Amino acid sequence: PLHSSEIVPFARARTRLEAAGISTVLPEPDVAALCADKRAFADWIAREGLPAPQTYREAATSFAFPVFVKARSGSSGAGSG
C-alpha cells in the first residue's frame, strides 16, 4: 500500500495475496481497522493504560483548550478543523 487508506483493504486481502505468492508486510485486518479508527484506537490506548492526549466525544459540553478537531477516520488533515 502507498497510502494509509489502502492498508485495511490490503490487510483484508493478505491471505489471498500470500496464497498467490506475493509477500506482504501487513497487519491482521482487525489491527489495521483499529488503527484506522481514531476513536477506537484512543479507546484501546486508554484501556491499555498508555499515555495519550485527552480525547473528547462530540457530546462533550466543555473542553480544555486548546482543542484540535479531527475526523474519526481519514488522513492528511481531511475533515480537521
PDB file of N, CA, C and O in Angstrom, residues 33-72:
ATOM      1  N   ALA A  33      -7.873  -2.144  10.987  1.00  0.00           N
ATOM      2  CA  ALA A  33      -9.130  -1.406  11.176  1.00  0.00           C
ATOM      3  C   ALA A  33      -9.099  -0.607  12.477  1.00  0.00           C
ATOM      4  O   ALA A  33      -9.561   0.539  12.520  1.00  0.00           O
ATOM      5  N   LEU A  34      -8.553  -1.191  13.542  1.00  0.00           N
ATOM      6  CA  LEU A  34      -8.438  -0.484  14.816  1.00  0.00           C
ATOM      7  C   LEU A  34      -7.603   0.782  14.652  1.00  0.00           C
ATOM      8  O   LEU A  34      -7.978   1.863  15.111  1.00  0.00           O
ATOM      9  N   CYS A  35      -6.483   0.662  13.995  1.00  0.00           N
ATOM     10  CA  CYS A  35      -5.588   1.813  13.829  1.00  0.00           C
ATOM     11  C   CYS A  35      -6.161   2.871  12.893  1.00  0.00           C
ATOM     12  O   CYS A  35      -5.807   4.045  12.993  1.00  0.00           O
ATOM     13  N   ALA A  36      -7.049   2.484  11.990  1.00  0.00           N
ATOM     14  CA  ALA A  36      -7.643   3.432  11.052  1.00  0.00           C
ATOM     15  C   ALA A  36      -8.776   4.239  11.692  1.00  0.00           C
ATOM     16  O   ALA A  36      -9.157   5.285  11.169  1.00  0.00           O
ATOM     17  N   ASP A  37      -9.295   3.771  12.810  1.00  0.00           N
ATOM     18  CA  ASP A  37     -10.410   4.431  13.501  1.00  0.00           C
ATOM     19  C   ASP A  37      -9.853   5.166  14.719  1.00  0.00           C
ATOM     20  O   ASP A  37      -9.531   4.551  15.732  1.00  0.00           O
ATOM     21  N   LYS A  38      -9.744   6.486  14.621  1.00  0.00           N
ATOM     22  CA  LYS A  38      -9.101   7.260  15.687  1.00  0.00           C
ATOM     23  C   LYS A  38      -9.791   7.091  17.040  1.00  0.00           C
ATOM     24  O   LYS A  38      -9.140   7.015  18.073  1.00  0.00           O
ATOM     25  N   ARG A  39     -11.124   7.027  17.061  1.00  0.00           N
ATOM     26  CA  ARG A  39     -11.835   6.862  18.328  1.00  0.00           C
ATOM     27  C   ARG A  39     -11.585   5.472  18.914  1.00  0.00           C
ATOM     28  O   ARG A  39     -11.285   5.337  20.106  1.00  0.00           O
ATOM     29  N   ALA A  40     -11.705   4.445  18.086  1.00  0.00           N
ATOM     30  CA  ALA A  40     -11.471   3.082  18.572  1.00  0.00           C
ATOM     31  C   ALA A  40     -10.034   2.939  19.073  1.00  0.00           C
ATOM     32  O   ALA A  40      -9.780   2.298  20.092  1.00  0.00           O
ATOM     33  N   PHE A  41      -9.084   3.558  18.364  1.00  0.00           N
ATOM     34  CA  PHE A  41      -7.688   3.480  18.780  1.00  0.00           C
ATOM     35  C   PHE A  41      -7.469   4.222  20.092  1.00  0.00           C
ATOM     36  O   PHE A  41      -6.766   3.738  20.986  1.00  0.00           O
ATOM     37  N   ALA A  42      -8.097   5.384  20.246  1.00  0.00           N
ATOM     38  CA  ALA A  42      -7.983   6.143  21.504  1.00  0.00           C
ATOM     39  C   ALA A  42      -8.570   5.331  22.659  1.00  0.00           C
ATOM     40  O   ALA A  42      -8.004   5.303  23.755  1.00  0.00           O
ATOM     41  N   ASP A  43      -9.697   4.666  22.421  1.00  0.00           N
ATOM     42  CA  ASP A  43     -10.302   3.822  23.453  1.00  0.00           C
ATOM     43  C   ASP A  43      -9.366   2.672  23.825  1.00  0.00           C
ATOM     44  O   ASP A  43      -9.211   2.333  25.002  1.00  0.00           O
ATOM     45  N   TRP A  44      -8.732   2.065  22.827  1.00  0.00           N
ATOM     46  CA  TRP A  44      -7.804   0.958  23.067  1.00  0.00           C
ATOM     47  C   TRP A  44      -6.603   1.433  23.882  1.00  0.00           C
ATOM     48  O   TRP A  44      -6.194   0.778  24.841  1.00  0.00           O
ATOM     49  N   ILE A  45      -6.059   2.600  23.510  1.00  0.00           N
ATOM     50  CA  ILE A  45      -4.929   3.161  24.246  1.00  0.00           C
ATOM     51  C   ILE A  45      -5.298   3.369  25.722  1.00  0.00           C
ATOM     52  O   ILE A  45      -4.536   3.028  26.622  1.00  0.00           O
ATOM     53  N   ALA A  46      -6.494   3.917  25.950  1.00  0.00           N
ATOM     54  CA  ALA A  46      -6.944   4.158  27.330  1.00  0.00           C
ATOM     55  C   ALA A  46      -7.081   2.845  28.097  1.00  0.00           C
ATOM     56  O   ALA A  46      -6.653   2.742  29.252  1.00  0.00           O
ATOM     57  N   ARG A  47      -7.668   1.827  27.465  1.00  0.00           N
ATOM     58  CA  ARG A  47      -7.817   0.523  28.133  1.00  0.00           C
ATOM     59  C   ARG A  47      -6.461  -0.093  28.470  1.00  0.00           C
ATOM     60  O   ARG A  47      -6.318  -0.767  29.482  1.00  0.00           O
ATOM     61  N   GLU A  48      -5.470   0.147  27.625  1.00  0.00           N
ATOM     62  CA  GLU A  48      -4.134  -0.397  27.849  1.00  0.00           C
ATOM     63  C   GLU A  48      -3.327   0.433  28.843  1.00  0.00           C
ATOM     64  O   GLU A  48      -2.229   0.051  29.225  1.00  0.00           O
ATOM     65  N   GLY A  49      -3.871   1.580  29.246  1.00  0.00           N
ATOM     66  CA  GLY A  49      -3.182   2.432  30.203  1.00  0.00           C
ATOM     67  C   GLY A  49      -1.997   3.178  29.623  1.00  0.00           C
ATOM     68  O   GLY A  49      -1.098   3.585  30.362  1.00  0.00           O
ATOM     69  N   LEU A  50      -1.986   3.383  28.323  1.00  0.00           N
ATOM     70  CA  LEU A  50      -0.885   4.090  27.672  1.00  0.00           C
ATOM     71  C   LEU A  50      -1.150   5.592  27.674  1.00  0.00           C
ATOM     72  O   LEU A  50      -2.299   6.028  27.604  1.00  0.00           O
ATOM     73  N   PRO A  51      -0.111   6.397  27.754  1.00  0.00           N
ATOM     74  CA  PRO A  51      -0.317   7.853  27.748  1.00  0.00           C
ATOM     75  C   PRO A  51      -0.806   8.317  26.380  1.00  0.00           C
ATOM     76  O   PRO A  51      -0.356   7.825  25.346  1.00  0.00           O
ATOM     77  N   ALA A  52      -1.733   9.246  26.399  1.00  0.00           N
ATOM     78  CA  ALA A  52      -2.287   9.782  25.153  1.00  0.00           C
ATOM     79  C   ALA A  52      -2.942  11.123  25.444  1.00  0.00           C
ATOM     80  O   ALA A  52      -3.335  11.397  26.584  1.00  0.00           O
ATOM     81  N   PRO A  53      -3.092  11.957  24.431  1.00  0.00           N
ATOM     82  CA  PRO A  53      -3.795  13.229  24.638  1.00  0.00           C
ATOM     83  C   PRO A  53      -5.246  12.970  25.041  1.00  0.00           C
ATOM     84  O   PRO A  53      -5.819  11.931  24.715  1.00  0.00           O
ATOM     85  N   GLN A  54      -5.840  13.930  25.737  1.00  0.00           N
ATOM     86  CA  GLN A  54      -7.251  13.843  26.109  1.00  0.00           C
ATOM     87  C   GLN A  54      -8.093  13.743  24.842  1.00  0.00           C
ATOM     88  O   GLN A  54      -7.856  14.464  23.882  1.00  0.00           O
ATOM     89  N   THR A  55      -9.051  12.847  24.834  1.00  0.00           N
ATOM     90  CA  THR A  55      -9.959  12.685  23.698  1.00  0.00           C
ATOM     91  C   THR A  55     -11.370  12.993  24.160  1.00  0.00           C
ATOM     92  O   THR A  55     -11.806  12.512  25.200  1.00  0.00           O
ATOM     93  N   TYR A  56     -12.080  13.803  23.387  1.00  0.00           N
ATOM     94  CA  TYR A  56     -13.452  14.177  23.708  1.00  0.00           C
ATOM     95  C   TYR A  56     -14.401  13.554  22.700  1.00  0.00           C
ATOM     96  O   TYR A  56     -14.070  13.385  21.541  1.00  0.00           O
ATOM     97  N   ARG A  57     -15.597  13.276  23.145  1.00  0.00           N
ATOM     98  CA  ARG A  57     -16.674  12.832  22.267  1.00  0.00           C
ATOM     99  C   ARG A  57     -17.464  14.058  21.829  1.00  0.00           C
ATOM    100  O   ARG A  57     -17.469  15.085  22.511  1.00  0.00           O
ATOM    101  N   GLU A  58     -18.173  13.942  20.720  1.00  0.00           N
ATOM    102  CA  GLU A  58     -18.940  15.087  20.237  1.00  0.00           C
ATOM    103  C   GLU A  58     -20.004  15.541  21.232  1.00  0.00           C
ATOM    104  O   GLU A  58     -20.458  16.662  21.200  1.00  0.00           O
ATOM    105  N   ALA A  59     -20.390  14.680  22.176  1.00  0.00           N
ATOM    106  CA  ALA A  59     -21.409  15.044  23.160  1.00  0.00           C
ATOM    107  C   ALA A  59     -20.842  15.853  24.328  1.00  0.00           C
ATOM    108  O   ALA A  59     -21.593  16.320  25.165  1.00  0.00           O
ATOM    109  N   ALA A  60     -19.542  16.042  24.391  1.00  0.00           N
ATOM    110  CA  ALA A  60     -18.941  16.789  25.496  1.00  0.00           C
ATOM    111  C   ALA A  60     -19.442  18.231  25.470  1.00  0.00           C
ATOM    112  O   ALA A  60     -19.601  18.829  24.412  1.00  0.00           O
ATOM    113  N   THR A  61     -19.712  18.778  26.645  1.00  0.00           N
ATOM    114  CA  THR A  61     -20.227  20.152  26.718  1.00  0.00           C
ATOM    115  C   THR A  61     -19.147  21.166  27.053  1.00  0.00           C
ATOM    116  O   THR A  61     -19.363  22.361  26.897  1.00  0.00           O
ATOM    117  N   SER A  62     -18.009  20.722  27.548  1.00  0.00           N
ATOM    118  CA  SER A  62     -16.916  21.655  27.823  1.00  0.00           C
ATOM    119  C   SER A  62     -15.601  20.995  27.450  1.00  0.00           C
ATOM    120  O   SER A  62     -15.455  19.780  27.514  1.00  0.00           O
ATOM    121  N   PHE A  63     -14.667  21.826  27.033  1.00  0.00           N
ATOM    122  CA  PHE A  63     -13.374  21.341  26.578  1.00  0.00           C
ATOM    123  C   PHE A  63     -12.263  22.096  27.288  1.00  0.00           C
ATOM    124  O   PHE A  63     -12.434  23.244  27.678  1.00  0.00           O
ATOM    125  N   ALA A  64     -11.114  21.466  27.414  1.00  0.00           N
ATOM    126  CA  ALA A  64      -9.914  22.139  27.901  1.00  0.00           C
ATOM    127  C   ALA A  64      -9.159  22.632  26.672  1.00  0.00           C
ATOM    128  O   ALA A  64      -8.669  21.831  25.883  1.00  0.00           O
ATOM    129  N   PHE A  65      -9.129  23.941  26.473  1.00  0.00           N
ATOM    130  CA  PHE A  65      -8.482  24.499  25.290  1.00  0.00           C
ATOM    131  C   PHE A  65      -6.975  24.570  25.467  1.00  0.00           C
ATOM    132  O   PHE A  65      -6.502  24.671  26.586  1.00  0.00           O
ATOM    133  N   PRO A  66      -6.168  24.490  24.415  1.00  0.00           N
ATOM    134  CA  PRO A  66      -6.581  24.439  23.015  1.00  0.00           C
ATOM    135  C   PRO A  66      -7.118  23.059  22.623  1.00  0.00           C
ATOM    136  O   PRO A  66      -6.748  22.049  23.212  1.00  0.00           O
ATOM    137  N   VAL A  67      -7.976  23.041  21.612  1.00  0.00           N
ATOM    138  CA  VAL A  67      -8.581  21.812  21.112  1.00  0.00           C
ATOM    139  C   VAL A  67      -8.295  21.710  19.621  1.00  0.00           C
ATOM    140  O   VAL A  67      -8.404  22.697  18.890  1.00  0.00           O
ATOM    141  N   PHE A  68      -7.925  20.526  19.172  1.00  0.00           N
ATOM    142  CA  PHE A  68      -7.756  20.261  17.743  1.00  0.00           C
ATOM    143  C   PHE A  68      -8.787  19.221  17.361  1.00  0.00           C
ATOM    144  O   PHE A  68      -8.830  18.151  17.961  1.00  0.00           O
ATOM    145  N   VAL A  69      -9.637  19.533  16.393  1.00  0.00           N
ATOM    146  CA  VAL A  69     -10.720  18.643  15.985  1.00  0.00           C
ATOM    147  C   VAL A  69     -10.289  17.868  14.752  1.00  0.00           C
ATOM    148  O   VAL A  69      -9.817  18.453  13.776  1.00  0.00           O
ATOM    149  N   LYS A  70     -10.449  16.540  14.844  1.00  0.00           N
ATOM    150  CA  LYS A  70     -10.096  15.683  13.713  1.00  0.00           C
ATOM    151  C   LYS A  70     -11.244  14.733  13.422  1.00  0.00           C
ATOM    152  O   LYS A  70     -11.969  14.341  14.315  1.00  0.00           O
ATOM    153  N   ALA A  71     -11.371  14.368  12.176  1.00  0.00           N
ATOM    154  CA  ALA A  71     -12.358  13.371  11.787  1.00  0.00           C
ATOM    155  C   ALA A  71     -11.973  12.024  12.375  1.00  0.00           C
ATOM    156  O   ALA A  71     -10.793  11.760  12.636  1.00  0.00           O
ATOM    157  N   ARG A  72     -12.961  11.166  12.587  1.00  0.00           N
ATOM    158  CA  ARG A  72     -12.714   9.856  13.187  1.00  0.00           C
ATOM    159  C   ARG A  72     -11.859   8.977  12.283  1.00  0.00           C
ATOM    160  O   ARG A  72     -11.079   8.151  12.750  1.00  0.00           O
TER     161      ARG A  72
END
